[in-house]
Structures are given as structure tokens and as C-alpha cells.
Amino acid sequence: MVPFMSKIFAQLFALTTLAAGTSLAVPAHAAETAVAAPAACPAILKQTFNRLQDEAPQNLCQYAGKVVLVVNTASYCGFTNQYEGLEALYAKYGSKGLVVLGFPSNDFGKQEPGNSKEIADFCYNTYGVKFPMFSKSVVSGPNPNPLYVDLIKQTGKTPAWNFHKYLIDRHGKVVESFPSKVTPDDKKLVGAVEKALAM
């Protein structure tokens, strides 16, 4: 009976100690395996758009905590070769927290007439685009898509042509707007991206 009673007293002591608020040490390995809490989703990313290649709905909150470069694209434009620079930018800085989001639009010069499959095939086969692309939508005029409503509101600047760029920082603030002529390798744009990544 003595070992049995000793066991009960040991359990009662442990419960009393916990009730008194004594902290318990967390094993080192447990602390190392703890998963960091996901970044809170800023209002501007609380939106859903269909993915270009398969029309699967994508919540932009998956990019919370990243630096986001939003670009309205077109397949038959004088600026279309910027796809190459955008992909290079994404490849270089993606591991540091940059994501490029492409929004094909037929708003300017009717230079994106194709359907989703045609646009997706063109982007991948011609420029090897791997950054996220979304279904064709309106980005200007009286009824732009909801993301562009917010981008225009925050910057006061509406895209005037294809390949206009908006830079959003990790906290969901639109920090820069770049017209079409500013290429992805332009020092001003790259500098703004690096600055946002460092914050």
C-alpha cells in the first residue's frame, strides 16, 4: 500500500503546484518546433479571384505578410515583353517575400482578346511565367475589379495602359504606383521593392 499512497501524494502535489500558478518549463525541442502565427490579412487582400489556368478561386489572403506587385497585363501590347522582367523579379526576390500578381485585361487597345486557356498558354509558353495570374477582368473605367478599386483609391492613380504596376507592402499599404513605361528592372522599381522587403 505504501508505494500506491506515495503515487497519490505525488499526483496531489503536482496538481497543487499547478493550481498555485507555478510555471512549467517548455522543453527546448518543443519551442523550436512551434509554428509562427500567420500574418493578419490586410483589408486590401481580403478578396477572391479565379486563377487563370483553371478558374479555381484564390483568396488573396494567402499573400498576407508578403510584398505584392500587382500588374495589369496583356498579350499583344508593346509592353508585353515586360513579362520576362516580371518573372525575373519574382525569381530573384520570391524567396525574400515578393509575389507578383498578374491581372490580364482587355481594357486598353483590346490587346487581351483571348480566353483564360489562351492567355495562360501564351504566358507560360512564351515567357515561362510562374508568378500567380488571374482570370481576365476590368481594371479601369467605372467598374474595375474590387482589388483595383482599392488600389486606385489608395493611390489616386488609375492604370492608363497595360502593365501599370502597384506595390503593396507587407502590411497592406500601397506604397508606390508605376506607369507602364517603368520596366521591371528599372532602378526606381527595384529599389522600392528592396525597401519594402527590408521593412
PDB file of N, CA and C in Angstrom, residues 76-161:
ATOM      1  N   TYR A  76      -0.837  41.199 -76.306  1.00  0.00           N
ATOM      2  CA  TYR A  76      -0.496  41.789 -77.603  1.00  0.00           C
ATOM      3  C   TYR A  76      -0.250  43.283 -77.474  1.00  0.00           C
ATOM      4  N   CYS A  77       0.702  43.635 -76.652  1.00  0.00           N
ATOM      5  CA  CYS A  77       0.994  45.026 -76.334  1.00  0.00           C
ATOM      6  C   CYS A  77       2.485  45.286 -76.549  1.00  0.00           C
ATOM      7  N   GLY A  78       2.822  46.528 -76.792  1.00  0.00           N
ATOM      8  CA  GLY A  78       4.227  46.881 -76.926  1.00  0.00           C
ATOM      9  C   GLY A  78       5.014  46.633 -75.651  1.00  0.00           C
ATOM     10  N   PHE A  79       4.308  46.539 -74.514  1.00  0.00           N
ATOM     11  CA  PHE A  79       4.967  46.298 -73.228  1.00  0.00           C
ATOM     12  C   PHE A  79       4.926  44.822 -72.807  1.00  0.00           C
ATOM     13  N   THR A  80       4.386  43.953 -73.680  1.00  0.00           N
ATOM     14  CA  THR A  80       4.205  42.542 -73.303  1.00  0.00           C
ATOM     15  C   THR A  80       5.511  41.860 -72.910  1.00  0.00           C
ATOM     16  N   ASN A  81       6.621  42.315 -73.499  1.00  0.00           N
ATOM     17  CA  ASN A  81       7.902  41.681 -73.136  1.00  0.00           C
ATOM     18  C   ASN A  81       8.297  41.953 -71.686  1.00  0.00           C
ATOM     19  N   GLN A  82       7.531  42.809 -70.992  1.00  0.00           N
ATOM     20  CA  GLN A  82       7.790  43.006 -69.560  1.00  0.00           C
ATOM     21  C   GLN A  82       7.488  41.745 -68.743  1.00  0.00           C
ATOM     22  N   TYR A  83       6.742  40.820 -69.321  1.00  0.00           N
ATOM     23  CA  TYR A  83       6.522  39.534 -68.645  1.00  0.00           C
ATOM     24  C   TYR A  83       7.869  38.920 -68.249  1.00  0.00           C
ATOM     25  N   GLU A  84       8.840  39.018 -69.138  1.00  0.00           N
ATOM     26  CA  GLU A  84      10.162  38.435 -68.878  1.00  0.00           C
ATOM     27  C   GLU A  84      10.801  39.076 -67.653  1.00  0.00           C
ATOM     28  N   GLY A  85      10.742  40.398 -67.577  1.00  0.00           N
ATOM     29  CA  GLY A  85      11.322  41.108 -66.440  1.00  0.00           C
ATOM     30  C   GLY A  85      10.564  40.856 -65.150  1.00  0.00           C
ATOM     31  N   LEU A  86       9.248  40.747 -65.243  1.00  0.00           N
ATOM     32  CA  LEU A  86       8.439  40.465 -64.050  1.00  0.00           C
ATOM     33  C   LEU A  86       8.760  39.084 -63.501  1.00  0.00           C
ATOM     34  N   GLU A  87       8.918  38.108 -64.400  1.00  0.00           N
ATOM     35  CA  GLU A  87       9.260  36.752 -63.966  1.00  0.00           C
ATOM     36  C   GLU A  87      10.652  36.724 -63.339  1.00  0.00           C
ATOM     37  N   ALA A  88      11.583  37.488 -63.912  1.00  0.00           N
ATOM     38  CA  ALA A  88      12.943  37.557 -63.354  1.00  0.00           C
ATOM     39  C   ALA A  88      12.920  38.194 -61.961  1.00  0.00           C
ATOM     40  N   LEU A  89      12.100  39.223 -61.797  1.00  0.00           N
ATOM     41  CA  LEU A  89      11.964  39.893 -60.497  1.00  0.00           C
ATOM     42  C   LEU A  89      11.397  38.921 -59.462  1.00  0.00           C
ATOM     43  N   TYR A  90      10.379  38.175 -59.868  1.00  0.00           N
ATOM     44  CA  TYR A  90       9.747  37.183 -58.996  1.00  0.00           C
ATOM     45  C   TYR A  90      10.736  36.075 -58.620  1.00  0.00           C
ATOM     46  N   ALA A  91      11.513  35.627 -59.597  1.00  0.00           N
ATOM     47  CA  ALA A  91      12.503  34.566 -59.342  1.00  0.00           C
ATOM     48  C   ALA A  91      13.593  35.043 -58.387  1.00  0.00           C
ATOM     49  N   LYS A  92      14.002  36.298 -58.519  1.00  0.00           N
ATOM     50  CA  LYS A  92      15.082  36.828 -57.695  1.00  0.00           C
ATOM     51  C   LYS A  92      14.648  37.117 -56.262  1.00  0.00           C
ATOM     52  N   TYR A  93      13.451  37.682 -56.095  1.00  0.00           N
ATOM     53  CA  TYR A  93      13.032  38.153 -54.779  1.00  0.00           C
ATOM     54  C   TYR A  93      11.916  37.319 -54.136  1.00  0.00           C
ATOM     55  N   GLY A  94      11.427  36.313 -54.851  1.00  0.00           N
ATOM     56  CA  GLY A  94      10.331  35.499 -54.312  1.00  0.00           C
ATOM     57  C   GLY A  94      10.665  34.857 -52.976  1.00  0.00           C
ATOM     58  N   SER A  95      11.900  34.360 -52.852  1.00  0.00           N
ATOM     59  CA  SER A  95      12.306  33.701 -51.606  1.00  0.00           C
ATOM     60  C   SER A  95      12.452  34.689 -50.450  1.00  0.00           C
ATOM     61  N   LYS A  96      12.525  35.985 -50.778  1.00  0.00           N
ATOM     62  CA  LYS A  96      12.650  37.023 -49.753  1.00  0.00           C
ATOM     63  C   LYS A  96      11.307  37.631 -49.370  1.00  0.00           C
ATOM     64  N   GLY A  97      10.241  37.184 -50.061  1.00  0.00           N
ATOM     65  CA  GLY A  97       8.908  37.645 -49.676  1.00  0.00           C
ATOM     66  C   GLY A  97       8.149  38.437 -50.717  1.00  0.00           C
ATOM     67  N   LEU A  98       8.646  38.493 -51.964  1.00  0.00           N
ATOM     68  CA  LEU A  98       7.923  39.202 -53.026  1.00  0.00           C
ATOM     69  C   LEU A  98       7.032  38.242 -53.796  1.00  0.00           C
ATOM     70  N   VAL A  99       5.822  38.698 -54.127  1.00  0.00           N
ATOM     71  CA  VAL A  99       4.983  37.954 -55.056  1.00  0.00           C
ATOM     72  C   VAL A  99       4.458  38.942 -56.095  1.00  0.00           C
ATOM     73  N   VAL A 100       4.472  38.517 -57.349  1.00  0.00           N
ATOM     74  CA  VAL A 100       3.915  39.304 -58.448  1.00  0.00           C
ATOM     75  C   VAL A 100       2.557  38.705 -58.777  1.00  0.00           C
ATOM     76  N   LEU A 101       1.532  39.544 -58.888  1.00  0.00           N
ATOM     77  CA  LEU A 101       0.185  39.084 -59.238  1.00  0.00           C
ATOM     78  C   LEU A 101      -0.213  39.715 -60.566  1.00  0.00           C
ATOM     79  N   GLY A 102      -0.508  38.877 -61.558  1.00  0.00           N
ATOM     80  CA  GLY A 102      -0.875  39.369 -62.874  1.00  0.00           C
ATOM     81  C   GLY A 102      -2.379  39.337 -63.106  1.00  0.00           C
ATOM     82  N   PHE A 103      -2.911  40.447 -63.599  1.00  0.00           N
ATOM     83  CA  PHE A 103      -4.342  40.563 -63.884  1.00  0.00           C
ATOM     84  C   PHE A 103      -4.543  40.926 -65.358  1.00  0.00           C
ATOM     85  N   PRO A 104      -4.699  39.929 -66.228  1.00  0.00           N
ATOM     86  CA  PRO A 104      -4.933  40.212 -67.641  1.00  0.00           C
ATOM     87  C   PRO A 104      -6.192  41.069 -67.818  1.00  0.00           C
ATOM     88  N   SER A 105      -6.096  42.004 -68.764  1.00  0.00           N
ATOM     89  CA  SER A 105      -7.236  42.888 -69.018  1.00  0.00           C
ATOM     90  C   SER A 105      -7.266  43.272 -70.489  1.00  0.00           C
ATOM     91  N   ASN A 106      -8.473  43.389 -71.017  1.00  0.00           N
ATOM     92  CA  ASN A 106      -8.669  43.784 -72.409  1.00  0.00           C
ATOM     93  C   ASN A 106      -9.053  45.260 -72.509  1.00  0.00           C
ATOM     94  N   ASP A 107      -8.792  46.004 -71.420  1.00  0.00           N
ATOM     95  CA  ASP A 107      -9.250  47.396 -71.329  1.00  0.00           C
ATOM     96  C   ASP A 107      -8.570  48.334 -72.326  1.00  0.00           C
ATOM     97  N   PHE A 108      -7.307  48.077 -72.618  1.00  0.00           N
ATOM     98  CA  PHE A 108      -6.522  49.047 -73.377  1.00  0.00           C
ATOM     99  C   PHE A 108      -6.153  48.505 -74.753  1.00  0.00           C
ATOM    100  N   GLY A 109      -6.715  49.103 -75.775  1.00  0.00           N
ATOM    101  CA  GLY A 109      -6.397  48.696 -77.142  1.00  0.00           C
ATOM    102  C   GLY A 109      -6.888  47.313 -77.518  1.00  0.00           C
ATOM    103  N   LYS A 110      -7.763  46.743 -76.702  1.00  0.00           N
ATOM    104  CA  LYS A 110      -8.273  45.384 -76.965  1.00  0.00           C
ATOM    105  C   LYS A 110      -7.122  44.412 -77.223  1.00  0.00           C
ATOM    106  N   GLN A 111      -6.087  44.517 -76.385  1.00  0.00           N
ATOM    107  CA  GLN A 111      -4.869  43.745 -76.604  1.00  0.00           C
ATOM    108  C   GLN A 111      -4.793  42.448 -75.790  1.00  0.00           C
ATOM    109  N   GLU A 112      -5.917  42.074 -75.180  1.00  0.00           N
ATOM    110  CA  GLU A 112      -6.004  40.787 -74.476  1.00  0.00           C
ATOM    111  C   GLU A 112      -7.344  40.137 -74.847  1.00  0.00           C
ATOM    112  N   PRO A 113      -7.506  39.742 -76.126  1.00  0.00           N
ATOM    113  CA  PRO A 113      -8.798  39.229 -76.579  1.00  0.00           C
ATOM    114  C   PRO A 113      -9.063  37.764 -76.233  1.00  0.00           C
ATOM    115  N   GLY A 114      -8.037  37.023 -75.878  1.00  0.00           N
ATOM    116  CA  GLY A 114      -8.175  35.583 -75.690  1.00  0.00           C
ATOM    117  C   GLY A 114      -8.932  35.164 -74.441  1.00  0.00           C
ATOM    118  N   ASN A 115      -9.243  33.858 -74.383  1.00  0.00           N
ATOM    119  CA  ASN A 115      -9.864  33.297 -73.183  1.00  0.00           C
ATOM    120  C   ASN A 115      -8.762  32.894 -72.202  1.00  0.00           C
ATOM    121  N   SER A 116      -9.160  32.398 -71.050  1.00  0.00           N
ATOM    122  CA  SER A 116      -8.195  32.079 -69.992  1.00  0.00           C
ATOM    123  C   SER A 116      -7.135  31.083 -70.442  1.00  0.00           C
ATOM    124  N   LYS A 117      -7.556  30.016 -71.131  1.00  0.00           N
ATOM    125  CA  LYS A 117      -6.587  28.997 -71.568  1.00  0.00           C
ATOM    126  C   LYS A 117      -5.586  29.591 -72.553  1.00  0.00           C
ATOM    127  N   GLU A 118      -6.070  30.406 -73.487  1.00  0.00           N
ATOM    128  CA  GLU A 118      -5.169  31.011 -74.474  1.00  0.00           C
ATOM    129  C   GLU A 118      -4.159  31.945 -73.804  1.00  0.00           C
ATOM    130  N   ILE A 119      -4.638  32.727 -72.841  1.00  0.00           N
ATOM    131  CA  ILE A 119      -3.742  33.648 -72.133  1.00  0.00           C
ATOM    132  C   ILE A 119      -2.714  32.871 -71.317  1.00  0.00           C
ATOM    133  N   ALA A 120      -3.185  31.850 -70.601  1.00  0.00           N
ATOM    134  CA  ALA A 120      -2.288  31.043 -69.765  1.00  0.00           C
ATOM    135  C   ALA A 120      -1.220  30.359 -70.616  1.00  0.00           C
ATOM    136  N   ASP A 121      -1.625  29.784 -71.751  1.00  0.00           N
ATOM    137  CA  ASP A 121      -0.666  29.111 -72.638  1.00  0.00           C
ATOM    138  C   ASP A 121       0.361  30.099 -73.171  1.00  0.00           C
ATOM    139  N   PHE A 122      -0.098  31.281 -73.544  1.00  0.00           N
ATOM    140  CA  PHE A 122       0.810  32.309 -74.070  1.00  0.00           C
ATOM    141  C   PHE A 122       1.837  32.715 -73.009  1.00  0.00           C
ATOM    142  N   CYS A 123       1.361  32.994 -71.803  1.00  0.00           N
ATOM    143  CA  CYS A 123       2.252  33.450 -70.724  1.00  0.00           C
ATOM    144  C   CYS A 123       3.315  32.412 -70.396  1.00  0.00           C
ATOM    145  N   TYR A 124       2.885  31.159 -70.309  1.00  0.00           N
ATOM    146  CA  TYR A 124       3.826  30.113 -69.923  1.00  0.00           C
ATOM    147  C   TYR A 124       4.763  29.740 -71.068  1.00  0.00           C
ATOM    148  N   ASN A 125       4.188  29.531 -72.262  1.00  0.00           N
ATOM    149  CA  ASN A 125       4.991  29.056 -73.385  1.00  0.00           C
ATOM    150  C   ASN A 125       5.923  30.117 -73.954  1.00  0.00           C
ATOM    151  N   THR A 126       5.505  31.374 -73.899  1.00  0.00           N
ATOM    152  CA  THR A 126       6.323  32.434 -74.481  1.00  0.00           C
ATOM    153  C   THR A 126       7.316  33.024 -73.486  1.00  0.00           C
ATOM    154  N   TYR A 127       6.869  33.186 -72.224  1.00  0.00           N
ATOM    155  CA  TYR A 127       7.727  33.880 -71.246  1.00  0.00           C
ATOM    156  C   TYR A 127       8.038  33.051 -69.998  1.00  0.00           C
ATOM    157  N   GLY A 128       7.527  31.833 -69.930  1.00  0.00           N
ATOM    158  CA  GLY A 128       7.816  30.987 -68.768  1.00  0.00           C
ATOM    159  C   GLY A 128       7.285  31.559 -67.470  1.00  0.00           C
ATOM    160  N   VAL A 129       6.140  32.226 -67.545  1.00  0.00           N
ATOM    161  CA  VAL A 129       5.577  32.888 -66.363  1.00  0.00           C
ATOM    162  C   VAL A 129       5.162  31.866 -65.315  1.00  0.00           C
ATOM    163  N   LYS A 130       5.677  32.038 -64.101  1.00  0.00           N
ATOM    164  CA  LYS A 130       5.321  31.158 -62.984  1.00  0.00           C
ATOM    165  C   LYS A 130       4.650  31.927 -61.843  1.00  0.00           C
ATOM    166  N   PHE A 131       4.704  33.261 -61.891  1.00  0.00           N
ATOM    167  CA  PHE A 131       4.035  34.008 -60.822  1.00  0.00           C
ATOM    168  C   PHE A 131       2.516  33.896 -60.994  1.00  0.00           C
ATOM    169  N   PRO A 132       1.758  34.079 -59.918  1.00  0.00           N
ATOM    170  CA  PRO A 132       0.305  33.890 -59.979  1.00  0.00           C
ATOM    171  C   PRO A 132      -0.378  34.842 -60.969  1.00  0.00           C
ATOM    172  N   MET A 133      -1.257  34.256 -61.769  1.00  0.00           N
ATOM    173  CA  MET A 133      -2.045  35.019 -62.742  1.00  0.00           C
ATOM    174  C   MET A 133      -3.524  34.712 -62.501  1.00  0.00           C
ATOM    175  N   PHE A 134      -4.356  35.697 -62.778  1.00  0.00           N
ATOM    176  CA  PHE A 134      -5.787  35.553 -62.527  1.00  0.00           C
ATOM    177  C   PHE A 134      -6.588  35.767 -63.801  1.00  0.00           C
ATOM    178  N   SER A 135      -7.839  35.354 -63.775  1.00  0.00           N
ATOM    179  CA  SER A 135      -8.689  35.457 -64.949  1.00  0.00           C
ATOM    180  C   SER A 135      -8.831  36.907 -65.401  1.00  0.00           C
ATOM    181  N   LYS A 136      -9.081  37.062 -66.681  1.00  0.00           N
ATOM    182  CA  LYS A 136      -9.216  38.392 -67.284  1.00  0.00           C
ATOM    183  C   LYS A 136     -10.319  39.184 -66.589  1.00  0.00           C
ATOM    184  N   SER A 137     -10.021  40.458 -66.316  1.00  0.00           N
ATOM    185  CA  SER A 137     -11.003  41.307 -65.643  1.00  0.00           C
ATOM    186  C   SER A 137     -10.805  42.759 -66.045  1.00  0.00           C
ATOM    187  N   VAL A 138     -11.707  43.610 -65.581  1.00  0.00           N
ATOM    188  CA  VAL A 138     -11.650  45.042 -65.860  1.00  0.00           C
ATOM    189  C   VAL A 138     -10.828  45.723 -64.768  1.00  0.00           C
ATOM    190  N   VAL A 139      -9.916  46.615 -65.160  1.00  0.00           N
ATOM    191  CA  VAL A 139      -9.061  47.284 -64.175  1.00  0.00           C
ATOM    192  C   VAL A 139      -9.173  48.812 -64.236  1.00  0.00           C
ATOM    193  N   SER A 140     -10.024  49.319 -65.125  1.00  0.00           N
ATOM    194  CA  SER A 140     -10.168  50.769 -65.262  1.00  0.00           C
ATOM    195  C   SER A 140     -11.629  51.110 -65.547  1.00  0.00           C
ATOM    196  N   GLY A 141     -11.894  52.401 -65.775  1.00  0.00           N
ATOM    197  CA  GLY A 141     -13.260  52.804 -66.081  1.00  0.00           C
ATOM    198  C   GLY A 141     -14.150  52.817 -64.856  1.00  0.00           C
ATOM    199  N   PRO A 142     -15.469  52.786 -65.063  1.00  0.00           N
ATOM    200  CA  PRO A 142     -16.398  52.912 -63.939  1.00  0.00           C
ATOM    201  C   PRO A 142     -16.536  51.656 -63.076  1.00  0.00           C
ATOM    202  N   ASN A 143     -16.147  50.489 -63.611  1.00  0.00           N
ATOM    203  CA  ASN A 143     -16.358  49.244 -62.862  1.00  0.00           C
ATOM    204  C   ASN A 143     -15.129  48.335 -62.821  1.00  0.00           C
ATOM    205  N   PRO A 144     -14.014  48.818 -62.269  1.00  0.00           N
ATOM    206  CA  PRO A 144     -12.843  47.934 -62.157  1.00  0.00           C
ATOM    207  C   PRO A 144     -13.095  46.835 -61.125  1.00  0.00           C
ATOM    208  N   ASN A 145     -12.293  45.788 -61.185  1.00  0.00           N
ATOM    209  CA  ASN A 145     -12.467  44.710 -60.200  1.00  0.00           C
ATOM    210  C   ASN A 145     -12.168  45.255 -58.795  1.00  0.00           C
ATOM    211  N   PRO A 146     -12.657  44.583 -57.755  1.00  0.00           N
ATOM    212  CA  PRO A 146     -12.557  45.122 -56.380  1.00  0.00           C
ATOM    213  C   PRO A 146     -11.150  45.461 -55.912  1.00  0.00           C
ATOM    214  N   LEU A 147     -10.157  44.671 -56.320  1.00  0.00           N
ATOM    215  CA  LEU A 147      -8.778  44.979 -55.925  1.00  0.00           C
ATOM    216  C   LEU A 147      -8.349  46.308 -56.539  1.00  0.00           C
ATOM    217  N   TYR A 148      -8.672  46.496 -57.790  1.00  0.00           N
ATOM    218  CA  TYR A 148      -8.283  47.744 -58.458  1.00  0.00           C
ATOM    219  C   TYR A 148      -9.050  48.948 -57.921  1.00  0.00           C
ATOM    220  N   VAL A 149     -10.254  48.722 -57.453  1.00  0.00           N
ATOM    221  CA  VAL A 149     -10.988  49.808 -56.782  1.00  0.00           C
ATOM    222  C   VAL A 149     -10.160  50.318 -55.607  1.00  0.00           C
ATOM    223  N   ASP A 150      -9.638  49.386 -54.806  1.00  0.00           N
ATOM    224  CA  ASP A 150      -8.839  49.753 -53.631  1.00  0.00           C
ATOM    225  C   ASP A 150      -7.493  50.368 -54.030  1.00  0.00           C
ATOM    226  N   LEU A 151      -6.851  49.797 -55.045  1.00  0.00           N
ATOM    227  CA  LEU A 151      -5.554  50.317 -55.493  1.00  0.00           C
ATOM    228  C   LEU A 151      -5.682  51.757 -55.995  1.00  0.00           C
ATOM    229  N   ILE A 152      -6.719  52.006 -56.776  1.00  0.00           N
ATOM    230  CA  ILE A 152      -6.950  53.349 -57.321  1.00  0.00           C
ATOM    231  C   ILE A 152      -7.295  54.332 -56.205  1.00  0.00           C
ATOM    232  N   LYS A 153      -8.088  53.854 -55.248  1.00  0.00           N
ATOM    233  CA  LYS A 153      -8.489  54.716 -54.125  1.00  0.00           C
ATOM    234  C   LYS A 153      -7.276  55.111 -53.284  1.00  0.00           C
ATOM    235  N   GLN A 154      -6.385  54.162 -53.016  1.00  0.00           N
ATOM    236  CA  GLN A 154      -5.224  54.440 -52.156  1.00  0.00           C
ATOM    237  C   GLN A 154      -4.173  55.315 -52.825  1.00  0.00           C
ATOM    238  N   THR A 155      -4.066  55.225 -54.166  1.00  0.00           N
ATOM    239  CA  THR A 155      -3.007  55.963 -54.857  1.00  0.00           C
ATOM    240  C   THR A 155      -3.520  57.189 -55.613  1.00  0.00           C
ATOM    241  N   GLY A 156      -4.814  57.198 -55.926  1.00  0.00           N
ATOM    242  CA  GLY A 156      -5.353  58.267 -56.759  1.00  0.00           C
ATOM    243  C   GLY A 156      -4.936  58.117 -58.219  1.00  0.00           C
ATOM    244  N   LYS A 157      -4.388  56.939 -58.559  1.00  0.00           N
ATOM    245  CA  LYS A 157      -3.911  56.719 -59.926  1.00  0.00           C
ATOM    246  C   LYS A 157      -4.575  55.480 -60.538  1.00  0.00           C
ATOM    247  N   THR A 158      -5.188  55.685 -61.696  1.00  0.00           N
ATOM    248  CA  THR A 158      -5.824  54.605 -62.452  1.00  0.00           C
ATOM    249  C   THR A 158      -4.876  54.167 -63.554  1.00  0.00           C
ATOM    250  N   PRO A 159      -4.809  52.865 -63.847  1.00  0.00           N
ATOM    251  CA  PRO A 159      -3.956  52.447 -64.961  1.00  0.00           C
ATOM    252  C   PRO A 159      -4.353  53.173 -66.242  1.00  0.00           C
ATOM    253  N   ALA A 160      -3.356  53.705 -66.941  1.00  0.00           N
ATOM    254  CA  ALA A 160      -3.614  54.391 -68.207  1.00  0.00           C
ATOM    255  C   ALA A 160      -3.366  53.456 -69.393  1.00  0.00           C
ATOM    256  N   TRP A 161      -2.694  52.332 -69.113  1.00  0.00           N
ATOM    257  CA  TRP A 161      -2.393  51.366 -70.173  1.00  0.00           C
ATOM    258  C   TRP A 161      -1.993  50.046 -69.528  1.00  0.00           C
TER     259      TRP A 161
END
